[in-house]
XYZ file of C-alpha atoms in Angstrom:
323
model
C 3.242 8.281 -15.486
C 2.109 4.915 -16.815
C -1.376 3.810 -15.788
C -2.351 0.230 -14.990
C -5.596 -1.678 -14.511
C -6.184 -2.557 -10.855
C -6.921 -6.259 -10.843
C -9.683 -7.525 -13.122
C -11.540 -4.211 -13.012
C -12.010 -1.127 -15.116
C -10.215 1.076 -12.582
C -6.978 2.541 -13.935
C -4.386 3.861 -11.491
C -0.853 5.219 -11.703
C 1.826 2.565 -11.336
C 3.278 4.486 -8.405
C 0.962 5.425 -5.535
C 1.328 8.041 -2.790
C 0.911 6.938 0.818
C -0.066 9.153 3.747
C 0.732 7.023 6.802
C 2.846 9.749 8.454
C 0.852 12.790 7.309
C 0.091 14.863 10.356
C 2.958 13.198 12.245
C 6.317 13.460 10.459
C 4.769 15.202 7.433
C 3.268 18.628 8.128
C 0.255 20.084 6.332
C 2.556 22.262 4.223
C 4.770 19.301 3.306
C 1.699 17.209 2.505
C 0.477 19.903 0.115
C 3.868 19.966 -1.615
C 3.933 16.182 -1.893
C 0.434 15.947 -3.324
C 1.129 18.689 -5.872
C 4.411 17.056 -6.890
C 2.766 13.660 -7.260
C -0.160 15.057 -9.237
C 2.095 17.030 -11.585
C 4.101 13.871 -12.264
C 0.945 12.119 -13.460
C 0.249 10.206 -10.258
C -3.395 9.456 -9.493
C -3.629 6.877 -6.684
C -3.554 8.321 -3.139
C -3.798 5.892 -0.210
C -4.770 6.697 3.369
C -6.618 5.070 6.308
C -8.929 6.073 9.118
C -6.333 5.017 11.714
C -3.526 7.234 10.430
C -3.089 9.804 13.207
C -6.599 8.908 14.363
C -8.117 10.337 11.193
C -5.954 13.447 10.915
C -4.253 12.164 7.747
C -7.673 11.867 6.102
C -8.535 15.396 7.228
C -5.318 16.777 5.718
C -5.944 14.966 2.459
C -9.556 16.101 2.359
C -8.526 19.730 2.793
C -5.976 19.424 -0.020
C -8.525 17.867 -2.360
C -10.840 20.773 -1.615
C -8.342 23.576 -2.115
C -5.341 22.293 -4.105
C -6.074 19.355 -6.411
C -9.338 18.622 -8.271
C -11.067 15.657 -6.646
C -11.957 14.099 -9.999
C -8.277 13.855 -10.967
C -7.429 11.602 -8.016
C -8.163 7.946 -7.250
C -8.908 8.163 -3.535
C -8.279 5.037 -1.475
C -8.794 4.632 2.249
C -9.115 1.788 4.722
C -11.243 0.680 7.677
C -11.496 -2.227 10.156
C -8.218 -1.638 12.037
C -9.558 1.099 14.327
C -10.243 0.035 17.924
C -12.118 2.484 20.134
C -14.744 2.180 22.898
C -18.423 2.045 22.045
C -20.683 -0.256 20.030
C -19.361 1.049 16.700
C -15.811 1.796 17.817
C -13.913 -0.538 15.550
C -13.408 -3.908 13.967
C -15.129 -5.345 10.923
C -18.744 -5.609 12.033
C -21.349 -4.169 9.668
C -22.156 -1.314 12.040
C -18.539 -0.430 12.747
C -17.540 -0.488 9.079
C -20.421 1.631 7.800
C -19.941 4.079 10.650
C -16.221 4.245 9.810
C -17.057 4.864 6.160
C -19.321 7.806 6.980
C -16.618 9.262 9.223
C -14.002 8.885 6.484
C -16.267 10.575 3.958
C -16.743 13.478 6.372
C -13.019 13.874 7.045
C -12.138 13.568 3.369
C -14.815 16.052 2.328
C -16.160 13.855 -0.446
C -19.322 11.920 -1.254
C -17.549 8.748 -2.358
C -14.383 6.658 -1.945
C -12.870 5.213 -5.114
C -11.258 2.239 -3.362
C -12.375 1.205 0.141
C -10.192 -1.467 1.743
C -10.582 -3.750 4.743
C -7.313 -3.166 6.587
C -7.461 -6.232 8.820
C -9.190 -9.588 9.126
C -11.512 -9.666 12.124
C -11.883 -13.194 13.553
C -14.626 -12.007 15.921
C -17.041 -11.154 13.088
C -18.593 -13.545 10.524
C -16.989 -12.970 7.136
C -20.368 -12.724 5.435
C -21.321 -9.808 7.688
C -18.057 -8.011 6.968
C -18.284 -8.444 3.205
C -21.981 -7.525 3.160
C -20.968 -4.109 4.502
C -18.826 -3.649 1.382
C -21.837 -4.433 -0.781
C -23.940 -1.864 1.079
C -21.226 0.748 0.660
C -21.144 0.206 -3.106
C -24.893 -0.052 -3.713
C -25.490 3.178 -1.785
C -22.961 5.034 -3.939
C -20.515 5.783 -1.148
C -17.835 3.462 -2.574
C -16.867 2.615 -6.161
C -14.525 -0.382 -5.685
C -13.482 -2.564 -2.756
C -10.315 -4.332 -1.630
C -8.516 -5.832 1.344
C -5.185 -5.268 3.083
C -2.789 -7.382 5.159
C -4.768 -10.593 4.631
C -2.959 -13.935 4.622
C -3.156 -16.197 1.597
C -6.058 -18.293 2.870
C -7.913 -15.182 4.037
C -7.423 -13.538 0.638
C -8.675 -16.596 -1.230
C -11.624 -17.101 1.123
C -12.829 -13.499 0.885
C -12.359 -13.279 -2.887
C -14.104 -16.601 -3.504
C -16.978 -15.634 -1.215
C -17.705 -12.548 -3.304
C -17.134 -14.320 -6.611
C -19.615 -17.104 -5.885
C -22.381 -14.648 -5.011
C -23.342 -12.879 -8.269
C -25.033 -10.033 -6.416
C -21.970 -9.310 -4.272
C -19.307 -6.701 -4.963
C -16.067 -8.317 -6.189
C -12.790 -7.504 -4.482
C -10.292 -5.975 -6.919
C -7.140 -5.505 -4.835
C -5.082 -6.321 -1.798
C -2.508 -4.135 -0.065
C 0.454 -5.909 1.532
C 4.063 -5.297 2.506
C 6.415 -6.300 -0.314
C 10.048 -5.539 -1.042
C 13.385 -7.247 -1.601
C 13.453 -7.682 2.188
C 9.873 -8.958 2.552
C 8.879 -11.495 -0.078
C 6.694 -13.742 2.068
C 3.578 -12.929 0.040
C 5.019 -14.905 -2.872
C 4.233 -18.159 -1.042
C 0.439 -17.918 -0.959
C -0.864 -14.359 -1.300
C 0.466 -13.784 -4.823
C -0.930 -17.082 -6.171
C -4.269 -16.325 -4.516
C -4.459 -12.868 -6.092
C -3.503 -14.227 -9.497
C -6.204 -16.899 -9.299
C -8.926 -14.478 -8.178
C -7.928 -11.463 -10.264
C -6.822 -9.057 -7.533
C -4.196 -6.379 -8.130
C -1.487 -5.918 -5.505
C -0.608 -2.562 -3.930
C 2.771 -2.895 -2.221
C 3.463 -0.931 0.939
C 7.018 -0.380 2.248
C 8.586 -1.173 -1.158
C 11.886 0.260 0.125
C 11.999 -2.118 3.068
C 10.824 0.588 5.502
C 13.717 2.750 4.309
C 16.469 0.171 4.821
C 16.887 -0.461 1.071
C 17.919 3.150 0.489
C 21.246 2.228 2.075
C 21.184 5.070 4.588
C 21.048 2.724 7.584
C 24.128 0.673 6.646
C 26.488 2.086 9.241
C 24.321 4.112 11.600
C 20.912 5.709 12.032
C 20.820 9.208 10.471
C 19.507 11.689 13.074
C 16.961 13.120 10.617
C 15.558 9.735 9.548
C 12.414 7.898 10.613
C 14.607 5.301 12.247
C 15.732 7.968 14.713
C 12.204 8.743 15.907
C 10.703 7.062 18.945
C 7.480 6.162 17.118
C 9.090 4.525 14.052
C 12.427 3.212 15.323
C 11.049 -0.298 15.803
C 9.312 -0.163 12.423
C 12.667 0.416 10.703
C 14.710 -1.858 12.988
C 12.540 -4.809 11.950
C 14.477 -5.047 8.665
C 17.986 -4.241 9.902
C 19.388 -7.780 9.725
C 22.436 -9.532 8.313
C 20.346 -10.744 5.391
C 19.229 -7.176 4.719
C 22.855 -5.997 4.739
C 23.708 -8.497 1.991
C 20.751 -7.380 -0.122
C 21.607 -3.700 0.351
C 25.168 -4.397 -0.775
C 23.819 -6.067 -3.923
C 21.626 -3.028 -4.534
C 24.609 -0.718 -4.166
C 26.515 -2.739 -6.749
C 23.576 -2.734 -9.152
C 22.965 0.983 -8.665
C 26.593 1.801 -9.370
C 26.476 -0.162 -12.605
C 23.285 1.611 -13.694
C 24.413 5.059 -12.519
C 21.437 5.399 -10.231
C 20.583 4.886 -6.535
C 19.766 1.769 -4.494
C 16.290 3.189 -3.824
C 15.581 3.481 -7.546
C 16.684 -0.089 -8.178
C 14.661 -1.465 -5.244
C 11.541 0.437 -6.269
C 11.780 -0.573 -9.932
C 12.206 -4.200 -8.864
C 8.922 -4.132 -6.891
C 7.019 -2.115 -9.493
C 7.632 -4.678 -12.220
C 7.143 -7.881 -10.230
C 4.316 -10.229 -11.341
C 0.951 -9.182 -9.942
C 2.048 -5.784 -8.665
C -0.104 -2.864 -9.774
C 1.660 -0.127 -7.811
C 4.188 0.318 -5.010
C 3.062 2.887 -2.424
C 5.550 5.689 -1.796
C 5.738 6.925 1.800
C 8.154 9.835 1.489
C 9.137 11.904 4.515
C 10.022 14.978 2.415
C 9.121 16.365 -1.005
C 12.712 16.015 -2.315
C 12.572 12.322 -1.380
C 9.302 11.953 -3.270
C 10.659 13.753 -6.336
C 13.637 11.420 -6.380
C 11.434 8.337 -6.059
C 9.180 9.485 -8.893
C 12.106 9.504 -11.328
C 12.061 5.699 -11.050
C 9.454 5.918 -13.787
C 12.347 6.180 -16.275
C 14.174 3.068 -15.020
C 13.754 -0.488 -16.277
C 16.076 -3.069 -14.775
C 18.157 -5.212 -17.154
C 17.253 -8.923 -16.935
C 20.675 -9.871 -15.526
C 20.392 -7.411 -12.631
C 16.809 -8.420 -11.907
C 17.833 -12.069 -11.846
C 20.718 -11.354 -9.465
C 18.407 -9.476 -7.075
C 15.819 -12.245 -7.322
C 18.459 -14.762 -6.329
C 20.004 -12.965 -3.359
C 16.624 -12.044 -1.845
C 14.745 -15.268 -2.641
C 12.437 -16.437 0.178
C 12.775 -19.984 1.425
C 9.926 -22.059 0.042
C 9.183 -25.414 1.595
C 6.441 -28.010 1.363
C 3.765 -27.655 0.093
C 4.724 -24.566 -1.961
C 7.551 -26.549 -3.601
C 5.259 -29.286 -4.894
């Protein structure tokens, strides 16, 4: 698998990443082991998780697999903090105490002495930004973290945080942001993408298949074995089941037929090769789904098809983005 630089840093990661949001929920320990092995054998290196996924159980599963199945030094391990909300003085949020406590807990669950990429999963308006970002510096200087990033920040939040670190020579620079991005969700192109380009951050795209809608399987009904049929993810999928989405899926079907491939492959290749994107994050429910997604590595979209998809899914830009 092709490797890419993550932002303006020396960290190289695979251009497809493996996500673990449903590990320990829809993905069993056995399935997780199969997925990790499949991803590793395909040349994948970047594995993304978070301390809030199944209240830390996803990290525990991943940590066990890195101890017994895959060599730790062959994986770029990314996790996230700041979104957890629990009782107690260090129960959550982006305060210095909560973040460093969360980091130590993640290290314990993952069974490792360092995180390759530690990301702030949410902006916390209740905590001074300098305090939040200082915790990242402490994590790096103490050797517990190698690189730092953010996730789900708006454009102004991204620019503010990146500039804050850049203008303090002793601070740890941010190298990435993780945001939702697909043919169905292109809002980041308004301000987040320009901010990342200006400050040298790589983009990790979650839900590159539009939460499953871009596979085409939800066109007529909800398959009983899909995530959209579960009580915990039905709303997550339904968010993108709109008339606009139906038109984009139809365009994908047409493109896929012409290329002798699937709508999922076309949608994933489109995200992977968009400006600023370092890697889409794959959140497969089964190993066969993951194997199919990984074959996207062999697909490059012709310019005419890419242009047609750009056009039909284009977000509406207004003032001041149009100036």
